[in-house]
mmCIF file of C-alpha atoms in Angstrom:
data_model
loop_
_atom_site.group_PDB
_atom_site.id
_atom_site.type_symbol
_atom_site.label_atom_id
_atom_site.label_comp_id
_atom_site.label_asym_id
_atom_site.label_seq_id
_atom_site.Cartn_x
_atom_site.Cartn_y
_atom_site.Cartn_z
ATOM 1 C CA MET T 18 -6.837 18.801 6.357
ATOM 2 C CA PRO T 19 -7.343 16.824 9.638
ATOM 3 C CA GLY T 20 -10.465 18.672 10.825
ATOM 4 C CA GLU T 21 -11.613 19.621 7.355
ATOM 5 C CA PHE T 22 -14.109 16.818 6.696
ATOM 6 C CA VAL T 23 -17.090 16.527 8.992
ATOM 7 C CA ASP T 24 -19.114 14.389 6.587
ATOM 8 C CA PHE T 25 -17.819 10.922 5.707
ATOM 9 C CA GLY T 26 -19.071 11.258 2.122
ATOM 10 C CA ASP T 27 -17.060 14.440 1.602
ATOM 11 C CA PHE T 28 -13.981 12.768 3.062
ATOM 12 C CA VAL T 29 -14.311 9.765 0.720
ATOM 13 C CA GLN T 30 -14.946 11.936 -2.327
ATOM 14 C CA ALA T 31 -11.880 14.086 -1.651
ATOM 15 C CA THR T 32 -9.447 11.302 -0.712
ATOM 16 C CA LEU T 33 -10.568 8.334 -2.825
ATOM 17 C CA PRO T 34 -8.143 8.846 -5.771
ATOM 18 C CA GLY T 35 -5.148 9.042 -3.420
ATOM 19 C CA LEU T 36 -6.352 6.052 -1.397
ATOM 20 C CA LEU T 37 -6.751 3.994 -4.577
ATOM 21 C CA ARG T 38 -3.214 4.936 -5.689
ATOM 22 C CA TYR T 39 -1.867 4.002 -2.263
ATOM 23 C CA GLY T 40 -3.812 0.736 -2.343
ATOM 24 C CA HIS T 41 -2.499 -0.047 -5.834
ATOM 25 C CA ALA T 42 1.060 0.452 -4.712
ATOM 26 C CA LEU T 43 0.471 -1.707 -1.619
ATOM 27 C CA THR T 44 -1.272 -4.594 -3.348
ATOM 28 C CA GLY T 45 0.338 -4.499 -6.783
ATOM 29 C CA ASN T 46 -2.866 -4.358 -8.834
ATOM 30 C CA PRO T 47 -5.875 -2.043 -9.120
ATOM 31 C CA HIS T 48 -8.526 -4.692 -8.383
ATOM 32 C CA ASP T 49 -7.064 -5.738 -5.049
ATOM 33 C CA ALA T 50 -6.487 -2.048 -4.288
ATOM 34 C CA ALA T 51 -10.180 -1.268 -4.818
ATOM 35 C CA ASP T 52 -11.146 -4.197 -2.578
ATOM 36 C CA LEU T 53 -8.726 -3.042 0.123
ATOM 37 C CA VAL T 54 -9.996 0.550 0.020
ATOM 38 C CA GLN T 55 -13.622 -0.588 0.066
ATOM 39 C CA THR T 56 -13.066 -2.929 3.012
ATOM 40 C CA VAL T 57 -11.304 -0.275 5.067
ATOM 41 C CA LEU T 58 -13.794 2.480 4.216
ATOM 42 C CA GLU T 59 -16.705 0.209 5.192
ATOM 43 C CA LYS T 60 -15.160 -0.271 8.632
ATOM 44 C CA ILE T 61 -14.251 3.405 9.007
ATOM 45 C CA GLY T 62 -17.668 4.599 7.821
ATOM 46 C CA SER T 63 -19.490 2.861 10.635
ATOM 47 C CA ARG T 64 -17.204 4.577 13.183
ATOM 48 C CA TRP T 65 -16.736 7.899 11.374
ATOM 49 C CA SER T 66 -17.716 10.154 14.278
ATOM 50 C CA TYR T 67 -15.123 8.482 16.532
ATOM 51 C CA VAL T 68 -12.417 8.547 13.838
ATOM 52 C CA HIS T 69 -13.103 12.174 12.994
ATOM 53 C CA GLU T 70 -13.212 13.437 16.579
ATOM 54 C CA LYS T 71 -10.602 11.303 18.331
ATOM 55 C CA THR T 72 -7.824 10.523 15.861
ATOM 56 C CA GLY T 73 -6.863 14.042 14.824
ATOM 57 C CA ASP T 74 -6.040 13.013 11.257
ATOM 58 C CA PRO T 75 -8.609 10.721 9.624
ATOM 59 C CA LEU T 76 -6.544 10.321 6.432
ATOM 60 C CA ALA T 77 -3.545 9.026 8.383
ATOM 61 C CA TYR T 78 -5.890 6.717 10.289
ATOM 62 C CA VAL T 79 -7.324 5.336 7.030
ATOM 63 C CA ARG T 80 -3.852 4.842 5.516
ATOM 64 C CA ARG T 81 -2.697 3.025 8.633
ATOM 65 C CA SER T 82 -5.830 0.865 8.532
ATOM 66 C CA MET T 83 -5.139 0.053 4.875
ATOM 67 C CA ALA T 84 -1.548 -0.949 5.603
ATOM 68 C CA ASN T 85 -2.645 -3.091 8.548
ATOM 69 C CA ALA T 86 -5.448 -4.719 6.539
ATOM 70 C CA HIS T 87 -3.061 -5.448 3.680
ATOM 71 C CA VAL T 88 -0.481 -7.009 6.003
ATOM 72 C CA SER T 89 -3.206 -9.087 7.688
ATOM 73 C CA ARG T 90 -4.527 -10.296 4.335
ATOM 74 C CA TRP T 91 -0.992 -11.082 3.186
ATOM 75 C CA ARG T 92 -0.345 -13.116 6.334
ATOM 76 C CA ARG T 93 -3.578 -15.084 5.896
ATOM 77 C CA THR T 94 -3.047 -15.873 2.218
ATOM 78 C CA ARG T 95 0.678 -16.543 2.065
ATOM 79 C CA ARG T 96 0.230 -20.129 3.194
ATOM 80 C CA GLU T 97 0.705 -22.810 0.586
ATOM 81 C CA ASN T 98 -2.349 -24.641 -0.649
ATOM 82 C CA LEU T 99 -1.371 -28.066 -1.890
ATOM 83 C CA VAL T 100 -3.669 -29.801 -4.339
ATOM 84 C CA ALA T 101 -3.680 -33.386 -5.532
ATOM 85 C CA ASP T 102 -4.167 -32.645 -9.239
ATOM 86 C CA LEU T 103 -2.942 -29.807 -11.400
ATOM 87 C CA PRO T 104 -5.674 -27.870 -13.237
ATOM 88 C CA ASP T 105 -6.023 -28.614 -16.947
ATOM 89 C CA THR T 106 -5.986 -24.997 -18.057
ATOM 90 C CA SER T 107 -4.739 -21.841 -16.495
ATOM 91 C CA PRO T 108 -7.331 -19.146 -15.825
ATOM 92 C CA HIS T 109 -7.179 -15.982 -17.881
ATOM 93 C CA VAL T 110 -5.532 -13.218 -15.891
ATOM 94 C CA PRO T 111 -5.682 -9.742 -17.443
ATOM 95 C CA ALA T 112 -2.282 -8.217 -18.063
ATOM 96 C CA ASP T 113 -1.081 -5.705 -15.515
ATOM 97 C CA PRO T 114 0.136 -2.551 -17.324
ATOM 98 C CA PHE T 115 3.081 -2.350 -14.893
ATOM 99 C CA GLU T 116 3.986 -6.047 -15.238
ATOM 100 C CA HIS T 117 7.219 -5.421 -17.131
ATOM 101 C CA GLU T 118 8.113 -2.152 -15.402
ATOM 102 C CA PRO T 119 11.348 -2.898 -13.481
ATOM 103 C CA LEU T 120 10.598 -0.565 -10.577
ATOM 104 C CA TRP T 121 7.114 -2.021 -10.012
ATOM 105 C CA ARG T 122 8.455 -5.576 -10.217
ATOM 106 C CA ALA T 123 11.144 -4.742 -7.686
ATOM 107 C CA LEU T 124 8.659 -2.905 -5.454
ATOM 108 C CA ARG T 125 6.359 -5.959 -5.415
ATOM 109 C CA THR T 126 9.182 -8.101 -3.996
ATOM 110 C CA LEU T 127 9.555 -5.904 -0.903
ATOM 111 C CA PRO T 128 7.896 -6.982 2.345
ATOM 112 C CA PRO T 129 4.557 -5.207 2.925
ATOM 113 C CA ARG T 130 5.821 -2.780 5.595
ATOM 114 C CA GLN T 131 8.819 -1.692 3.492
ATOM 115 C CA ARG T 132 6.576 -1.299 0.455
ATOM 116 C CA ALA T 133 4.144 0.845 2.466
ATOM 117 C CA VAL T 134 6.968 3.103 3.663
ATOM 118 C CA MET T 135 8.344 3.530 0.133
ATOM 119 C CA VAL T 136 4.938 4.277 -1.362
ATOM 120 C CA LEU T 137 4.027 6.798 1.317
ATOM 121 C CA ARG T 138 7.419 8.521 1.108
ATOM 122 C CA TYR T 139 8.106 8.658 -2.606
ATOM 123 C CA TYR T 140 4.688 8.221 -4.217
ATOM 124 C CA GLU T 141 2.487 10.151 -1.783
ATOM 125 C CA GLY T 142 5.257 12.549 -0.671
ATOM 126 C CA LEU T 143 4.739 12.201 3.086
ATOM 127 C CA SER T 144 7.401 13.093 5.649
ATOM 128 C CA GLU T 145 8.916 10.527 8.001
ATOM 129 C CA ALA T 146 6.751 11.832 10.854
ATOM 130 C CA GLU T 147 3.580 11.547 8.744
ATOM 131 C CA ILE T 148 4.500 8.020 7.659
ATOM 132 C CA ALA T 149 5.211 7.019 11.256
ATOM 133 C CA SER T 150 1.823 8.392 12.265
ATOM 134 C CA ALA T 151 0.026 6.710 9.359
ATOM 135 C CA LEU T 152 1.578 3.298 10.010
ATOM 136 C CA GLY T 153 1.641 3.520 13.804
ATOM 137 C CA VAL T 154 5.396 3.036 14.105
ATOM 138 C CA THR T 155 8.294 5.215 15.261
ATOM 139 C CA GLN T 156 10.254 7.497 12.942
ATOM 140 C CA GLY T 157 13.274 5.256 13.528
ATOM 141 C CA THR T 158 11.312 2.295 12.171
ATOM 142 C CA VAL T 159 10.337 4.341 9.124
ATOM 143 C CA LYS T 160 13.986 5.247 8.522
ATOM 144 C CA SER T 161 15.226 1.673 8.922
ATOM 145 C CA GLN T 162 12.466 0.235 6.709
ATOM 146 C CA ALA T 163 13.180 2.857 4.035
ATOM 147 C CA SER T 164 16.912 2.169 4.215
ATOM 148 C CA LYS T 165 16.413 -1.578 3.860
ATOM 149 C CA ALA T 166 13.960 -1.080 1.002
ATOM 150 C CA ILE T 167 16.274 1.296 -0.884
ATOM 151 C CA THR T 168 19.195 -1.105 -0.470
ATOM 152 C CA SER T 169 17.065 -3.958 -1.776
ATOM 153 C CA LEU T 170 15.763 -1.894 -4.707
ATOM 154 C CA ARG T 171 19.271 -0.752 -5.640
ATOM 155 C CA LEU T 172 20.440 -4.360 -5.803
ATOM 156 C CA LYS T 173 17.476 -5.338 -7.963
ATOM 157 C CA LEU T 174 17.711 -2.307 -10.269
ATOM 158 C CA LYS T 175 21.385 -2.311 -11.214
ATOM 159 C CA PRO T 176 22.328 -0.079 -14.205
ATOM 160 C CA GLY T 177 23.191 -3.158 -16.285
ATOM 161 C CA ASP T 178 19.584 -4.367 -15.903
ATOM 162 C CA GLY T 179 18.187 -1.402 -17.838
ATOM 163 C CA GLY T 180 16.580 0.040 -14.709
ATOM 164 C CA GLY T 181 19.288 2.393 -13.459
ATOM 165 C CA GLU T 182 20.172 5.977 -14.296
ATOM 166 C CA GLY T 183 23.654 5.161 -15.508
ATOM 167 C CA SER T 184 22.474 3.193 -18.546
ATOM 168 C CA GLY T 185 21.542 6.211 -20.704
ATOM 169 C CA ALA T 186 23.789 7.689 -23.384
ATOM 170 C CA GLY T 187 25.390 10.992 -22.425
#
């Protein structure tokens, strides 16, 4: 697939569903995922000839750009904003269909890099080498981030919580 797409439009058309799924898993909701994908594709589109010719794998480059953009956005917005007065009413927030899904709740609590590794490995089915390439880290970093994430998820999804495999009747 790396040299398959010469035209940026063809690339976007073929990879958009997977990029939106990846973005959803990174951000935790489909609206932020669409914004993330759009932002990254706007930047990539203006440099498509360079990305296509020099990177070797434009999809990995886009995924890495998405992960980096998400981490950058997370770092900018994680600061507390203190206000003098509390708002009178809370704004209406549409319900997330995965809100009460234990795995998604646990996945949202992971740090962005661990979440990216887990999504790429188990949701997109990439190998450790492909993940390392997509995120611009070593395979050892991918392994350690995956190990930490799995340990964290196991603690959060204990069988007694209704999220584990051992809770079913046999």
